[in-house]
XYZ file of C-alpha atoms in Angstrom:
556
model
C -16.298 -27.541 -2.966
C -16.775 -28.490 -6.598
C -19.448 -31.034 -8.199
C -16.865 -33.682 -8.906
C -17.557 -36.715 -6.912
C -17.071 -36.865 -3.344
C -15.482 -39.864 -3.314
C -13.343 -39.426 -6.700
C -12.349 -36.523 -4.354
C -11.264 -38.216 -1.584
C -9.576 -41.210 -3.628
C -7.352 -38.209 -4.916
C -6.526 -37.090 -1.651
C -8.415 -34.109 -0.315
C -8.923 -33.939 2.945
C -12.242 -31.912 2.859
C -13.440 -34.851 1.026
C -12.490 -37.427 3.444
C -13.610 -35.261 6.368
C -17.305 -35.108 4.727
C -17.205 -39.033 3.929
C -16.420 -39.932 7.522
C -18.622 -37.226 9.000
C -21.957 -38.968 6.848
C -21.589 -41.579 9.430
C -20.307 -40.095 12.060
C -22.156 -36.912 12.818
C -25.296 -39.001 13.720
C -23.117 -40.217 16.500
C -22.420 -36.434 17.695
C -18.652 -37.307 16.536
C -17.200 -34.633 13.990
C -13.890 -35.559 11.951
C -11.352 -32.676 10.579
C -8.952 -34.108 8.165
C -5.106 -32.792 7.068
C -2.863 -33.769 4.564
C 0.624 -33.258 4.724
C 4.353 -35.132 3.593
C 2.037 -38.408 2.647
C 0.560 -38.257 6.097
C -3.217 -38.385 6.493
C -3.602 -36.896 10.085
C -7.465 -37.019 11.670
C -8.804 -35.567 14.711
C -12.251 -37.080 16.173
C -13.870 -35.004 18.623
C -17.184 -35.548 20.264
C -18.785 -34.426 23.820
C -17.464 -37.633 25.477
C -14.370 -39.524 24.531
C -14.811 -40.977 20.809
C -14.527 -44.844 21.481
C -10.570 -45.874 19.749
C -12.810 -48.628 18.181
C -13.592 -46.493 15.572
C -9.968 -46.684 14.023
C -10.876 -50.303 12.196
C -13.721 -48.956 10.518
C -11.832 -46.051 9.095
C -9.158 -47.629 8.337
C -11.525 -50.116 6.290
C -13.011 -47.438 4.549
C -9.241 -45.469 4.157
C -8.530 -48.979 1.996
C -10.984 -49.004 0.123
C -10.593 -45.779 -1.418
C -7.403 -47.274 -2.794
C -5.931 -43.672 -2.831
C -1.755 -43.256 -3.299
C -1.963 -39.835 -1.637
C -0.880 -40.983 1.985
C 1.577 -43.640 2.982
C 0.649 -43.341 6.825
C -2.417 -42.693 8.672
C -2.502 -41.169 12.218
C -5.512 -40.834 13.880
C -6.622 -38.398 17.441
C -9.568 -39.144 19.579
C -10.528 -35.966 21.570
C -12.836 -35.167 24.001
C -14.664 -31.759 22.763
C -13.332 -28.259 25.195
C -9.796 -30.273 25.974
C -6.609 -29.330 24.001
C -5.000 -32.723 24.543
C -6.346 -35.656 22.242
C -7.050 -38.412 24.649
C -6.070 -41.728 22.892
C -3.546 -41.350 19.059
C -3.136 -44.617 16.840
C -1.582 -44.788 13.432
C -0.403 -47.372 11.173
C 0.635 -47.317 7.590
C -1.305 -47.330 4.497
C -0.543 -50.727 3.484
C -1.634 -52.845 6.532
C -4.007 -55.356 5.691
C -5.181 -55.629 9.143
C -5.332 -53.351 12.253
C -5.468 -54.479 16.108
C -6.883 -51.537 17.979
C -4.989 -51.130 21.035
C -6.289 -50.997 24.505
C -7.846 -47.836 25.181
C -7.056 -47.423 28.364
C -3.297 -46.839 26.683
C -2.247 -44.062 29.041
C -1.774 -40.582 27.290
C 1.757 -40.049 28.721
C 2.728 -43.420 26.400
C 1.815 -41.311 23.475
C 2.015 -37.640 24.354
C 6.115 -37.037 22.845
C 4.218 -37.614 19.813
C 2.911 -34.251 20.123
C 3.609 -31.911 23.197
C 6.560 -29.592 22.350
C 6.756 -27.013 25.076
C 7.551 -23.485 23.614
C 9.365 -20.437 25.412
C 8.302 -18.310 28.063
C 6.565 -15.233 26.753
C 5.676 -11.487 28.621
C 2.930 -10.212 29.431
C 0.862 -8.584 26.598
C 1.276 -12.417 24.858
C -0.187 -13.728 28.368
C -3.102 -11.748 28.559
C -4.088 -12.562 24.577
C -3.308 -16.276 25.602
C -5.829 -16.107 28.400
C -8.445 -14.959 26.589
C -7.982 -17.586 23.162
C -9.818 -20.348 22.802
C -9.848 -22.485 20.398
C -12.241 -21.976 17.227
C -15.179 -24.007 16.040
C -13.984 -26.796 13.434
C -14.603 -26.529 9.882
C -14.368 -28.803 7.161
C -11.251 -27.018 5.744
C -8.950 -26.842 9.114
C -8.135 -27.093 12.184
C -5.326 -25.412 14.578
C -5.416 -26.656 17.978
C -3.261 -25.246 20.558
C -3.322 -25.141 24.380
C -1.888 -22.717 26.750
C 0.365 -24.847 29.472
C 1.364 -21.901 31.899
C 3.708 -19.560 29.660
C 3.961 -22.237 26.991
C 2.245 -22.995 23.686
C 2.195 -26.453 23.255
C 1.289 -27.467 19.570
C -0.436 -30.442 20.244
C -1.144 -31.503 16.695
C 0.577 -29.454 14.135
C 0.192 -31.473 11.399
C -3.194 -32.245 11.837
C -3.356 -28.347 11.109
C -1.550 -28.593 7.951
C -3.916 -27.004 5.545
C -2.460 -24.813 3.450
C -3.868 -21.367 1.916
C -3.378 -21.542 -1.939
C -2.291 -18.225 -2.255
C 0.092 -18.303 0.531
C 2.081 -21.103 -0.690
C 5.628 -20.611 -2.905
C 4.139 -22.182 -6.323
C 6.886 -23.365 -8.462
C 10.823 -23.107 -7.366
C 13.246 -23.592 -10.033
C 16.284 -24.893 -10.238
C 18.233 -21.699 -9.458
C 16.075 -21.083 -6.586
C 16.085 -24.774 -5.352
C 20.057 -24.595 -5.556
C 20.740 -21.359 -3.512
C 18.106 -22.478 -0.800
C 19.853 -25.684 -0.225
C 23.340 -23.916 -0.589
C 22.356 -21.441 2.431
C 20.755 -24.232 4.439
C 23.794 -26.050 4.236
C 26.054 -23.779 5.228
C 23.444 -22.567 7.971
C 23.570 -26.191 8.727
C 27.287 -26.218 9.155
C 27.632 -23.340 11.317
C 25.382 -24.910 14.029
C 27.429 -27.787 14.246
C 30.325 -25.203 15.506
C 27.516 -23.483 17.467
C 24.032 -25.074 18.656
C 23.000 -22.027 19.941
C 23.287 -19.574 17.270
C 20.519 -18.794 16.953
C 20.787 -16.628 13.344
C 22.078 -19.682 12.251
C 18.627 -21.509 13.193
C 16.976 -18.435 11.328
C 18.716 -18.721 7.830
C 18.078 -22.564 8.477
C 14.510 -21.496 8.755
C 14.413 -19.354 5.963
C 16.362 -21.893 3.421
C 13.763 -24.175 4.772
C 10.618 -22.380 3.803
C 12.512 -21.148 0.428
C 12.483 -25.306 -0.559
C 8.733 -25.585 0.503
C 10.093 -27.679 3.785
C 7.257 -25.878 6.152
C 7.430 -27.747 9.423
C 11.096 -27.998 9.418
C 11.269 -24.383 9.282
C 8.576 -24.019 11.722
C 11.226 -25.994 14.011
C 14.337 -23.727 13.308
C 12.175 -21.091 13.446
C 11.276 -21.781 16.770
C 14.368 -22.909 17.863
C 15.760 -19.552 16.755
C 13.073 -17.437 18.854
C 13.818 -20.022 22.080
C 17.572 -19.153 21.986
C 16.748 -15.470 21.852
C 13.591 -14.624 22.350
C 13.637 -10.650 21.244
C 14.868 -12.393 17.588
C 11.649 -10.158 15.927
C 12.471 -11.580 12.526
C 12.774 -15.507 13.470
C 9.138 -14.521 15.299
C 8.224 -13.016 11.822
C 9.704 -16.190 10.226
C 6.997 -18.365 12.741
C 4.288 -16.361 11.601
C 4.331 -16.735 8.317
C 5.371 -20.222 8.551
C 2.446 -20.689 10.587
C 0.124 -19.420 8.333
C 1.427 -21.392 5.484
C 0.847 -24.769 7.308
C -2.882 -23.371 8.210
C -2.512 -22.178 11.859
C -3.925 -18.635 11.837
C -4.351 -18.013 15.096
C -1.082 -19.195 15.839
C 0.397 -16.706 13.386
C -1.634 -13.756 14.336
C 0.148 -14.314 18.095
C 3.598 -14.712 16.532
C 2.929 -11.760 14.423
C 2.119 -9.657 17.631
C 5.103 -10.898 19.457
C 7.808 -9.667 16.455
C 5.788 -6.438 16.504
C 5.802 -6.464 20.436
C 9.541 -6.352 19.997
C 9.878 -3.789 17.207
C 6.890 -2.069 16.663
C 8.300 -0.453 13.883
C 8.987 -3.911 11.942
C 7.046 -3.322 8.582
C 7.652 -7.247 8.006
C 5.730 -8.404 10.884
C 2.857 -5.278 10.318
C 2.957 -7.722 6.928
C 2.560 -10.758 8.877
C -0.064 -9.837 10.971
C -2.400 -8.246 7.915
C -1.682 -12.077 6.139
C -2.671 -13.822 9.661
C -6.202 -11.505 10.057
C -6.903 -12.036 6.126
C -6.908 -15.488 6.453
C -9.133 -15.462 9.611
C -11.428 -13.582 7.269
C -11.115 -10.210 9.624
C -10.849 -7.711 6.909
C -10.793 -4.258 8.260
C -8.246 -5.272 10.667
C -5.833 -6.427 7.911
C -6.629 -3.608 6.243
C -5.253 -1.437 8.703
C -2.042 -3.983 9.471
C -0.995 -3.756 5.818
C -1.417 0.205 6.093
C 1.069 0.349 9.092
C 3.361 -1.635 6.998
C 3.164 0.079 3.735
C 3.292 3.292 6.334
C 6.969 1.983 7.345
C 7.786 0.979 4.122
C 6.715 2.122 0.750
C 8.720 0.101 -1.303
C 7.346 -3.339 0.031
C 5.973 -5.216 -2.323
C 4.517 -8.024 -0.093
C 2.534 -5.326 1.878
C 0.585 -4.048 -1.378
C 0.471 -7.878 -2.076
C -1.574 -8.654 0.958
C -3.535 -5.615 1.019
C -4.979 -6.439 -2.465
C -5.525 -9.698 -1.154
C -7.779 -8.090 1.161
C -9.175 -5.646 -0.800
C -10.395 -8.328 -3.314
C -12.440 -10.214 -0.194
C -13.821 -6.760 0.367
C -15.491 -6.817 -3.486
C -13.233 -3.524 -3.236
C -11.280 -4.618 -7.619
C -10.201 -1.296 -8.241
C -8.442 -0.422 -5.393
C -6.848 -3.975 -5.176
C -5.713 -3.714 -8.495
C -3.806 -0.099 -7.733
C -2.154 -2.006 -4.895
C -1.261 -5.365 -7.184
C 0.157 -2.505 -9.826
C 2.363 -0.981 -6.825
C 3.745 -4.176 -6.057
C 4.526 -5.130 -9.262
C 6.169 -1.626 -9.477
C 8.365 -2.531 -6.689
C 9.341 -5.971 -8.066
C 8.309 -6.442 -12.011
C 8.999 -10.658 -11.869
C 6.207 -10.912 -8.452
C 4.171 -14.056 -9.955
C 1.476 -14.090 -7.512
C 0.546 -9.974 -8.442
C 0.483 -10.253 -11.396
C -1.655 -13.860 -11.293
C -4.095 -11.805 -8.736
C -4.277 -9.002 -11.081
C -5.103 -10.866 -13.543
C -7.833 -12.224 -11.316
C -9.550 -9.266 -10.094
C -9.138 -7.298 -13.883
C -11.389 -9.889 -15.438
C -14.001 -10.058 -12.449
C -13.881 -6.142 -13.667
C -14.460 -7.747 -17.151
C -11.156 -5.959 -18.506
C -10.435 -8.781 -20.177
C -7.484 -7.731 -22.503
C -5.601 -6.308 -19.705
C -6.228 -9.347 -17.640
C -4.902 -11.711 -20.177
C -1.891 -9.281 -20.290
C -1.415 -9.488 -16.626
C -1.795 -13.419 -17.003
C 1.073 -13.523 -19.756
C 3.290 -11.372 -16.916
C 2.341 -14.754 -14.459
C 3.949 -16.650 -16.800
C 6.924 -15.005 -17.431
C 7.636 -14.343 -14.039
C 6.401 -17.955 -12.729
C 6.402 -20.080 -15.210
C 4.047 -22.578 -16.412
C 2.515 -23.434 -13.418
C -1.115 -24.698 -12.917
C -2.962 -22.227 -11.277
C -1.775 -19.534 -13.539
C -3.047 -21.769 -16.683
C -6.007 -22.828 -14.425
C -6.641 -19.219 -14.210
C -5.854 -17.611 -17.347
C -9.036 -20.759 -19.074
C -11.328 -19.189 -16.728
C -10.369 -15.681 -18.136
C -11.038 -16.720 -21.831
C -14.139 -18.917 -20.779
C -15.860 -15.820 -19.948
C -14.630 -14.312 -23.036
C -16.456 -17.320 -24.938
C -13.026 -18.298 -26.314
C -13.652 -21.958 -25.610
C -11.369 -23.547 -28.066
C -8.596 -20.981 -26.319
C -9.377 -21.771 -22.401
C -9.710 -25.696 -23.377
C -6.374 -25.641 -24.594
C -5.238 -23.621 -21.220
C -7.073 -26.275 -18.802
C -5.263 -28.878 -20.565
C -2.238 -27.132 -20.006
C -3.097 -26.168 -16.475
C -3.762 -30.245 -16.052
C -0.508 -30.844 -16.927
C 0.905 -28.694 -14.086
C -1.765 -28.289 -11.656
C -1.620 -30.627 -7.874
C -5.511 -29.790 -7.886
C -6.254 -31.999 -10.574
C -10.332 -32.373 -9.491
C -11.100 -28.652 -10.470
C -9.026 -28.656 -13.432
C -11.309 -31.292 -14.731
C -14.752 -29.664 -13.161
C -13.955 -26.695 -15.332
C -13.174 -28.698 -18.540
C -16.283 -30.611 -17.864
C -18.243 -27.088 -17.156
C -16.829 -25.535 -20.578
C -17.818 -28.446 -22.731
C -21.312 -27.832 -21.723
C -21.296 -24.299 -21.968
C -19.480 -24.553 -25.327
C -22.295 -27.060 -26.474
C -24.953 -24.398 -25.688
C -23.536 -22.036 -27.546
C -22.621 -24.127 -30.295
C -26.690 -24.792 -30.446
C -27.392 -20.912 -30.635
C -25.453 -20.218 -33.119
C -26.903 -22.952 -34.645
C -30.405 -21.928 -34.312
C -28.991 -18.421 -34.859
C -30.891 -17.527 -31.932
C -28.805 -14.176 -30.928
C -30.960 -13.413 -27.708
C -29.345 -17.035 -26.168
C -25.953 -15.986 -27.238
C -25.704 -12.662 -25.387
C -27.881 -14.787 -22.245
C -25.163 -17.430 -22.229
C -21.857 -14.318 -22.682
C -23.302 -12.308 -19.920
C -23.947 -15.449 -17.335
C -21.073 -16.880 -18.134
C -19.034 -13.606 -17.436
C -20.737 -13.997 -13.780
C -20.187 -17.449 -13.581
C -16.168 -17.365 -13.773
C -16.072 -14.454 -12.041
C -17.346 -16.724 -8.851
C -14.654 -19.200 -10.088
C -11.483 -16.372 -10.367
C -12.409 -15.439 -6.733
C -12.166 -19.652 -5.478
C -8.800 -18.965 -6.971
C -7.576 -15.573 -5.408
C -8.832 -15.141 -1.758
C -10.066 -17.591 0.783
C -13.624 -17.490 2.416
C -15.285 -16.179 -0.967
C -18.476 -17.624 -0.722
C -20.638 -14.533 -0.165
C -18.933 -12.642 -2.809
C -19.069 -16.057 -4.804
C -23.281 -15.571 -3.944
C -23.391 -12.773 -5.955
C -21.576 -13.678 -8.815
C -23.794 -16.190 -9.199
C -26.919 -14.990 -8.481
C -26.699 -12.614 -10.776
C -25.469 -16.047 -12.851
C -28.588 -17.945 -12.878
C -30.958 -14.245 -13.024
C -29.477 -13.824 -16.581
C -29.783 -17.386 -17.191
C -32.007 -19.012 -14.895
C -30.920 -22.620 -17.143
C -27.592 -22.643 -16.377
C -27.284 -25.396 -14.409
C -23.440 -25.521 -13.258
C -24.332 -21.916 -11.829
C -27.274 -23.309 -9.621
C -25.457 -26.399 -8.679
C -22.049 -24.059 -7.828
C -24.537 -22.225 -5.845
C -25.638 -25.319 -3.457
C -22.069 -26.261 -3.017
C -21.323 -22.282 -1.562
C -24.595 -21.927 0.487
C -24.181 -25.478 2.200
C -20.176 -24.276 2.719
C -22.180 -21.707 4.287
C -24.298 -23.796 6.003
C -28.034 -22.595 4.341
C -28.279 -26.246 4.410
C -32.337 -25.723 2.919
C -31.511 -23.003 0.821
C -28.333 -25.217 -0.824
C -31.428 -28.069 -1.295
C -33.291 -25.749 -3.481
C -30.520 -24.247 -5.569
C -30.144 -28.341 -6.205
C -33.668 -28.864 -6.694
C -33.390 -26.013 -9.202
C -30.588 -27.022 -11.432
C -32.662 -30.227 -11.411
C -35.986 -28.884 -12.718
C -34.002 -27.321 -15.603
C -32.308 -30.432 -16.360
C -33.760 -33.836 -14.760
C -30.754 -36.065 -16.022
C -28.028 -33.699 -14.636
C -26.347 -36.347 -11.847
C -23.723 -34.300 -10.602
C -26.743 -31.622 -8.617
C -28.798 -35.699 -7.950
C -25.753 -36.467 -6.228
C -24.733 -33.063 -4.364
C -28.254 -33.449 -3.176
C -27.914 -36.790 -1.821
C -24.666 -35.875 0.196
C -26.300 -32.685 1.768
C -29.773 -35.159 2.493
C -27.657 -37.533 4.402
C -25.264 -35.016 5.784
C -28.286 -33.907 7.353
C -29.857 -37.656 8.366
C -32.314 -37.574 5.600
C -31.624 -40.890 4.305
C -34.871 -41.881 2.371
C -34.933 -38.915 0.385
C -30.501 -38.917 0.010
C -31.508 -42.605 -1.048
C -33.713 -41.262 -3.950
C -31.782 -38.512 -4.618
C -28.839 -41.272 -5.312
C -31.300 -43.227 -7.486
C -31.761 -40.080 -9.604
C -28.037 -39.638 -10.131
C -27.707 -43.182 -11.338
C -30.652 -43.296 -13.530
C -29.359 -39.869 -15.366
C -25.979 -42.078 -16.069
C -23.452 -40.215 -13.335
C -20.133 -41.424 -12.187
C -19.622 -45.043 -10.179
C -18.930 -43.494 -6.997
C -22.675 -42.213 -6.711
C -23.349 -46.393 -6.907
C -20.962 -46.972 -4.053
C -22.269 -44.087 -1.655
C -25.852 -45.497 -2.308
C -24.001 -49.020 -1.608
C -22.351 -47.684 1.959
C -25.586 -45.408 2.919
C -27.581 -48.642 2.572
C -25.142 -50.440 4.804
C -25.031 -48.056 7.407
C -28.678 -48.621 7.818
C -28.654 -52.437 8.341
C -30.035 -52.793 4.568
């Protein structure tokens, strides 16, 4: 997470944001939220040991309004009992109801359950026996995928409250050309199924025009309607897999990926599949060895070396995940995402020229899209071309869905451009090369936010090495806190805070991280101070109204 404010956060729609405000009052009720955005639907799952009481809906629904966010139109809402795959009571109402009658909650579940209980096809044996043995993970703040096994079935019992979606898995930026011959093949795929329901190729290229226009869960639906006509389909099981994985259900995709390959073994797209599925559950060596068999099968597959830099890059392994980026660029010279990754991992190798190259390639081959702009500031920031990566975070702004960290890192480069304004100032060359070399550290922890998922150790390091250059730099202590309390090192997070707040008493943004992780953790008195702190130093007016709701909570 970033140091922008929790609730500014949450007012622009991120879930993890939501999920942490609801969990401050919750958790001390053994109830744990797990939020979802998708299509303008905010989608949240309670779970607790017994049955969370439905009566919670009017309070969160209170709080939903008062966040006076235009990122959702409707709001559905799961009550689950923790170790069941069925939520026991849904309600939902839109995002403009002034006032909210909780139902009975003795509703039975079969008046709600065609909401979500879509049986799925009979599978063979080798999918039974992994079945068996799945449960369902632990939740994190990030996502959820909750699935049940119902005999041979999989019943996806909330798919969109699984809707998370991996940055670096998702199509960024279709243009017209693209958009046009998508909707041209799903209409013809379209027409063809009216002649014949089950053709099930049809329901494939529906699927795959679908995914093409960003259109996830429809596709997920031909997909599967493809693989329940003819279950030996390999591809439309490939087609589920990814589509899985792009709408945040892992483990899902990992078994979809096995079933193509159960099929065809020899299938380099679903040996693809499966390395993307493992990567994202952050099991390295196995995706390692998935994207191996693929590139094994098929040299000239540019998604395989993709993925297996993706990997690589989790693995701290740059070199060898830039070799694989070059290959797949090789393959196909216009791939937006290599070239935007290689960009990445060159400058965490502090090849800076060549990275900025590699960035210009993004460009040309995506377009001006945020993330490549977001990326290519973070490149020059470590370069200490702050005039250059200010103009490429306003650009990235302009572009960019994730508008929170664009404005984090214009915040962060002011004040590191402001320091080194003052050196050169003082002509103090010792604080120049301290604030070049920390800095280069610094971003490096931000490229790897922005190229691979579950970072945070390798974002540790980064850092560490951050604040031992430059034990003042206070965004690299607070960016610290924010990865070891992801982590949970709930104490050690408290005293990276408590550091970036002995260097600099009136910085608000590490008073008020502080005060979130305190009464995360049902320290109120001291989040209560720590909230105090971040007003007095002059922060944002959301610190003002968490003090204002932490107070409440406590009958104050």
């Amino acid at each position: 997470m970033t140091q922008v404010s929790l609730m500014e956060q949450a007012k622009s729609g991120s879930p993890t944001a939501i999920a942490a405000l609801i969990n401050r009052s919750l958790r001390t009720k053994g109830i744990e939220a797990t939020v979802a955005l998708e299509e303008e639907c905010l989608k949240i799952l309670l779970e607790s040991a017994q049955v969370p009481p439905v009566t919670l809906v009017s309070g969160i629904q209170k709080g939903l309004t008062q966040l006076e966010s235009e990122s959702w139109k409707r709001v559905e809402i799961y009550g689950r009992q923790k170790g069941e795959a069925i939520p026991d009571w849904t309600r939902s109402f839109e995002s403009n109801a002034t006032c909210f009658e909780v139902p009975d909650p003795k509703t039975p579940l079969t008046s709600i359950a065609p909401a979500f209980a879509k049986p799925e096809l009979p599978s063979q044996q080798p999918l039974q026996q992994h079945l068996a043995k799945w449960q369902i993970p632990a939740l994190v703040l990030t996502s959820v995928a909750a699935v049940v096994v119902v005999g041979w079935s999989l019943v996806y019992v909330q798919r969109d409250i699984a809707a998370l979606m991996r940055k670096q898995q998702a199509p960024t930026g279709l243009s017209q050309e693209n958009i046009k011959s998508h909707e041209a093949a799903l209409a013809e795929a379209e027409r063809e199924l009216r002649t014949d329901s089950n053709n099930h190729e049809a329901w494939y290229r529906k699927g795959q025009a679908l995914a093409g226009l960003n259109r996830h869960s429809e596709a997920l639906s031909a997909y599967e309607k493809a693989t329940e006509i003819n279950p030996a389909d390999f591809a439309a099981w490939s087609g589920r897999s990814l589509t899985l994985r792009r709408l945040g259900y892992d483990d899902d995709a990992l078994l979809a990926a096995d079933k193509a390959l159960e099929i065809n073994p020899k299938f380099a797209e679903g040996w693809k599949d499966r390395c993307g599925a493992l990567f994202t559950l952050n099991r390295s060596t196995e995706a390692v060895a998935a994207c191996d068999q693929a590139i094994k099968l098929k040299p000239d597959f540019p998604q395989a070396w993709y993925n297996r830099g993706l990997v690589l890059v989790q693995m701290g392994q740059y070199e060898k995940a830039v070799s694989d980026f070059d290959q797949a660029t090789q393959v196909k010279p216009n791939y937006g995402g290599a070239w935007r990754a290689k960009s990445a991992t060159l400058a965490m190798l502090q090849r800076f020229e060549d990275a900025l190259a590699a960035s210009d390639r993004a460009l040309q081959a995506e377009g001006p899209i945020g993330e490549v702009w977001l990326v290519r500031g973070h490149i020059l920031a470590s370069q200490q071309r702050y005039e250059d990566a200010m103009q490429a975070y306003t650009k990235a702004l302009r572009t960019n869905e994730d508008r929170n960290s664009v404005t984090v890192a214009q915040i962060v480069l002011k004040r590191k451009w402001q320091w080194y304004r003052e050196a050169t100032a003082n002509q103090d060359t010792r604080r120049q090369t301290q604030l070049k070399q920390a800095g280069i550290w610094y971003y490096q922890a931000s490229l790897l936010s922005y190229t691979v998922a579950n970072s945070q150790e390798l974002n540790l390091m980064a850092l560490d090495k951050a604040v031992q250059i430059d034990p003042k730099d206070v965004d690299a202590w607070n960016s610290r806190g924010w990865n070891l309390s992801d982590l949970g090192r709930y104490e050690k997070a408290l005293a990276s805070y408590d550091k970036a707040t002995q260097v600099d008493p009136e910085f608000g943004w590490a008073w008020y991280n502080r005060g979130l992780l305190l009464e995360t953790l049902g320290r109120y008195e001291e989040a209560l101070a720590s909230y105090d702190k971040a007003i007095q130093a002059g922060s944002f007016p959301a610190v003002e109204r968490t003090k204002r709701e932490l107070l409440q909570k406590l009958g104050r």
